[in-house]
Tab-separated table of C-alpha atoms in Angstrom:
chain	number	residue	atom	x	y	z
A	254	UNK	CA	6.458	-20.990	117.588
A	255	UNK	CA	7.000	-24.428	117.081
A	256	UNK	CA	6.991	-25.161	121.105
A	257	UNK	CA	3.432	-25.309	121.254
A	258	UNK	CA	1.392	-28.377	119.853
A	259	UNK	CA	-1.101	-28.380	117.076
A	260	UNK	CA	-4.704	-27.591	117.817
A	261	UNK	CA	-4.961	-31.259	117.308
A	262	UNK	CA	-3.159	-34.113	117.056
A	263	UNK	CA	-2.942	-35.648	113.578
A	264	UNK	CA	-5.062	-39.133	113.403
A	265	UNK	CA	-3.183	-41.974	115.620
A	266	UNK	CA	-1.423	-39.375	117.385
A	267	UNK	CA	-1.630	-38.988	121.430
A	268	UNK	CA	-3.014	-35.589	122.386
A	269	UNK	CA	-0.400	-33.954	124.788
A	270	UNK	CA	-0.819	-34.638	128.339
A	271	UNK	CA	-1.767	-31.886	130.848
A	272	UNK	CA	1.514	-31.978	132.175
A	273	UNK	CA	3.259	-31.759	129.215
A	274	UNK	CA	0.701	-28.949	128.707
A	275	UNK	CA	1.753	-26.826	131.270
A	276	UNK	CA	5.678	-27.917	130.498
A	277	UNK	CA	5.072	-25.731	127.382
A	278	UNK	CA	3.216	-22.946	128.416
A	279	UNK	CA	6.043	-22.217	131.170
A	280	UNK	CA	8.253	-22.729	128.600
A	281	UNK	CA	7.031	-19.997	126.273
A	282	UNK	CA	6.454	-17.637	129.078
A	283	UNK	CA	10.346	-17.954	129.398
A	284	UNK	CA	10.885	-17.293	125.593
A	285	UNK	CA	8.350	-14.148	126.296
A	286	UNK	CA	9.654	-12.578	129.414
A	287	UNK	CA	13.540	-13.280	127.975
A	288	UNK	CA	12.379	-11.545	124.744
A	289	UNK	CA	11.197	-8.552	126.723
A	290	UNK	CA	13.964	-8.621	129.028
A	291	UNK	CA	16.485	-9.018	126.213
A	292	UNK	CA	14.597	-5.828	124.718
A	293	UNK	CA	15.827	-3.369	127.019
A	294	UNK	CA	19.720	-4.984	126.664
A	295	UNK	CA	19.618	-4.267	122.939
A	296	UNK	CA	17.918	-0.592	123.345
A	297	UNK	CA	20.772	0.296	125.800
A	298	UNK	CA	23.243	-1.032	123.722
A	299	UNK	CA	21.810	0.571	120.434
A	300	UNK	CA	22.030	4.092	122.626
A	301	UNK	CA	25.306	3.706	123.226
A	302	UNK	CA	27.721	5.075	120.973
A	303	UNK	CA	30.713	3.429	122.336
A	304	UNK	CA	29.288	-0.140	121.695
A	305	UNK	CA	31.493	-2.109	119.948
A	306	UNK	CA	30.722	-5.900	118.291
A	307	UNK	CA	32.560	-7.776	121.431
A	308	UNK	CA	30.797	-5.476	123.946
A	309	UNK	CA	27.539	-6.106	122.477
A	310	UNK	CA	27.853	-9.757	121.803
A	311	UNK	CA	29.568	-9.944	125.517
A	312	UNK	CA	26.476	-8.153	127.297
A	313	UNK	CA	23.464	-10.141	124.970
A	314	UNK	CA	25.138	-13.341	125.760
A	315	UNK	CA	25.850	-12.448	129.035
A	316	UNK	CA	22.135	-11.771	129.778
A	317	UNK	CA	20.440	-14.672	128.378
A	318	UNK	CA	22.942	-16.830	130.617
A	319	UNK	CA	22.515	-14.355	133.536
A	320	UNK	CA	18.795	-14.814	133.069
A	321	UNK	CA	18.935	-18.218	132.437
A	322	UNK	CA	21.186	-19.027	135.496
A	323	UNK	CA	18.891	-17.083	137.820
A	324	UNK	CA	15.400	-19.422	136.873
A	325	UNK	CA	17.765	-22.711	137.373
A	326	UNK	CA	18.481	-20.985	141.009
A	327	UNK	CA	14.855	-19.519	141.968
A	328	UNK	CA	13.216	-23.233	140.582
A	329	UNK	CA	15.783	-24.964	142.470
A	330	UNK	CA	15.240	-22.743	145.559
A	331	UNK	CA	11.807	-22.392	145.375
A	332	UNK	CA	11.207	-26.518	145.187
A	333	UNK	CA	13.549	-26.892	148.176
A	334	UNK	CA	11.338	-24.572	149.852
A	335	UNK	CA	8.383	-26.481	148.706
A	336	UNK	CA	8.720	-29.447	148.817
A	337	UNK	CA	11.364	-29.643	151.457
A	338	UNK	CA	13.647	-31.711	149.775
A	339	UNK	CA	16.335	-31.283	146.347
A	340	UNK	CA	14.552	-31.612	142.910
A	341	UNK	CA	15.001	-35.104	140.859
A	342	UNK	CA	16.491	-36.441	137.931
A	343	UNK	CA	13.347	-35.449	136.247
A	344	UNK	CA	12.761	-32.325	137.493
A	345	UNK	CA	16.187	-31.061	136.765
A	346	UNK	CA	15.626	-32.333	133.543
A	347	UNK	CA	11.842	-30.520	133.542
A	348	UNK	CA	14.024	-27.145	134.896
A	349	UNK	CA	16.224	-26.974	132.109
A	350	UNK	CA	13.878	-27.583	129.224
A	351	UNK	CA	11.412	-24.816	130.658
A	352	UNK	CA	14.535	-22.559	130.811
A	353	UNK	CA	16.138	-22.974	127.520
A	354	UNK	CA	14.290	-20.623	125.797
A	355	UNK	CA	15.947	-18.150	127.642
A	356	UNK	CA	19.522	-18.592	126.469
A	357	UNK	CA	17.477	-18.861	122.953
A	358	UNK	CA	16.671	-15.227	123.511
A	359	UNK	CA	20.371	-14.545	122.374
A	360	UNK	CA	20.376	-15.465	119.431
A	361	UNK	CA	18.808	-12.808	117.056
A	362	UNK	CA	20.527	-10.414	118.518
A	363	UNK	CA	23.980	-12.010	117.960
A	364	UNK	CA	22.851	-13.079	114.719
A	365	UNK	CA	22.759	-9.442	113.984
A	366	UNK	CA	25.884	-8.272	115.752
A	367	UNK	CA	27.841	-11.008	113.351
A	368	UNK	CA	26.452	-9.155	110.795
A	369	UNK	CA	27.349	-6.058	111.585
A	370	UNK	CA	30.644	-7.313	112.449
A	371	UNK	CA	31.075	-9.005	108.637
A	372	UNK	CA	30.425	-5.444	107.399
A	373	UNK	CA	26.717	-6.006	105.801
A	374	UNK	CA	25.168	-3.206	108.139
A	375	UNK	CA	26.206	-0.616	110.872
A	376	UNK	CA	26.243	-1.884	114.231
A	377	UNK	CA	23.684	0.382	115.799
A	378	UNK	CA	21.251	-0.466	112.829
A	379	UNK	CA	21.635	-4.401	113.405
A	380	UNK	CA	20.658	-3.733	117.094
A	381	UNK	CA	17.876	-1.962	115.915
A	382	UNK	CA	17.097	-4.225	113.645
A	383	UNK	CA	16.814	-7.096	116.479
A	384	UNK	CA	14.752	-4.552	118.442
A	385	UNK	CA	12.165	-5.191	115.546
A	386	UNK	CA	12.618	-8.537	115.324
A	387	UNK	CA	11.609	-8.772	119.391
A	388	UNK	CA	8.875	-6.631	119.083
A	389	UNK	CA	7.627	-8.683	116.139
A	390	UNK	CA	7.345	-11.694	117.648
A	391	UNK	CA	6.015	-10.649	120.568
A	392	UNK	CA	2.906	-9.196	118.205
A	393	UNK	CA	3.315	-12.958	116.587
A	394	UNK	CA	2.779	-14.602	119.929
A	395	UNK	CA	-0.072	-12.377	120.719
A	396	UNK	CA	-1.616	-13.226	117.548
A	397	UNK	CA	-1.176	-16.837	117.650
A	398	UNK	CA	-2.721	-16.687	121.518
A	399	UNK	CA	-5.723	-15.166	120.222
A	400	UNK	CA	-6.079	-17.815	117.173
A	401	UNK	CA	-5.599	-20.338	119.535
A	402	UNK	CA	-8.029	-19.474	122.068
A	403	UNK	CA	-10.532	-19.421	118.806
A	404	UNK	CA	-10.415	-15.550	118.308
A	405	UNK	CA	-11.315	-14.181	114.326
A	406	UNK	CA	-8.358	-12.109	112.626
A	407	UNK	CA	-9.820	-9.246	114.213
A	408	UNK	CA	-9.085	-9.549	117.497
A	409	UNK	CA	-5.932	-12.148	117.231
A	410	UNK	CA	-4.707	-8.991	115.478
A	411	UNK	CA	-5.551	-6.879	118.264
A	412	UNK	CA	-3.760	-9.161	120.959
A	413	UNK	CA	-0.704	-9.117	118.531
A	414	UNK	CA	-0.839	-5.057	118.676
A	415	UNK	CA	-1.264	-4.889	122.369
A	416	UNK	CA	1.786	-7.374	122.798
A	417	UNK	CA	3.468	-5.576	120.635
A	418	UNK	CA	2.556	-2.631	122.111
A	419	UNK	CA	4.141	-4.629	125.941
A	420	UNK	CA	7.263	-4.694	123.893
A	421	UNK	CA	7.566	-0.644	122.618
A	422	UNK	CA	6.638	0.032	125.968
A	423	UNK	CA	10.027	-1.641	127.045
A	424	UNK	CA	11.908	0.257	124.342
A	425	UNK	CA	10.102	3.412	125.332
A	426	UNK	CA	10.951	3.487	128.622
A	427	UNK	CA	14.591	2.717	127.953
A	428	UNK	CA	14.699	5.656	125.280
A	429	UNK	CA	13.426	8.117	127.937
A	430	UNK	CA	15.792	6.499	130.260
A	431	UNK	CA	18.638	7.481	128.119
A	432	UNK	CA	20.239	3.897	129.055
């Protein structure tokens, strides 16, 4: 959570600037959507009881650079398309710090495949367990959205459950999927 600025800025610090702003909130809607993308990976994987430790670490890593190769290619596209000419130095630059996050998204889950590999837990619990640990912070975003936007315990609790809710949705569908 530590992409997104304080509420404000400590004395003699600059408030961010509205660009930097919105450089952030794209940035975290990359670490959300890779989250809930990297969900349905891990559920598949979890389901399958020929995984192994290199297949799984093969297809999360895979995914997060498939995902994260795919933004570079739709941003570049889309500000050729635009703006009718190739992106900057600085917008490349902009690009790939929005789009980190999403090769972030690998992590956990590898973390836990290691693991499992290192004998500390079954492989099909450590996928599980990084299930959880996507599903959490998604309800830890949503909560943190709803303190920020001034909301009481109540309901920043409520907009963790419903994000939370996004991400068992995902998992949900890929458990009736059988996939």
């Amino acid at each position: 959570m530590s992409d997104l600025p304080a509420d404000r800025p400590a004395a003699g610090v600059r408030a961010p600037s509205p660009e930097m702003l919105e450089a952030l909130r794209e940035r975290l809607k990359e670490r959300i959507y890779a989250a809930i993308t990297m969900l349905a990976v891990v559920v598949g994987l979890a389901q399958n009881p020929h995984t192994g430790h290199a297949t799984a670490a093969v297809y999360v890593t895979c995914t997060a650079v498939g995902l994260w190769l795919a933004t570079l290619v739709a941003d570049a596209q889309a500000h050729r398309v635009v703006h009718q000419r190739l992106p900057d130095r600085r917008e490349v630059r902009h690009f790939l710090f929005v789009s980190s996050p999403l090769l972030g998204s690998a992590l956990g889950p590898l973390v836990m495949v290691a693991l499992s590999a290192a004998g500390a837990l079954g492989l099909e619990t450590a996928l599980w367990v990084a299930v959880g640990v996507d599903v959490a912070s998604l309800a830890a975003w949503g909560y943190t959205g709803g303190r920020r936007m001034g909301g009481g315990l109540l309901v920043s609790a409520l907009a963790g459950l419903v994000d939370a809710a996004i991400g068992l949705g995902v998992v949900t569908v890929k458990l009736v999927a059988g996939h």
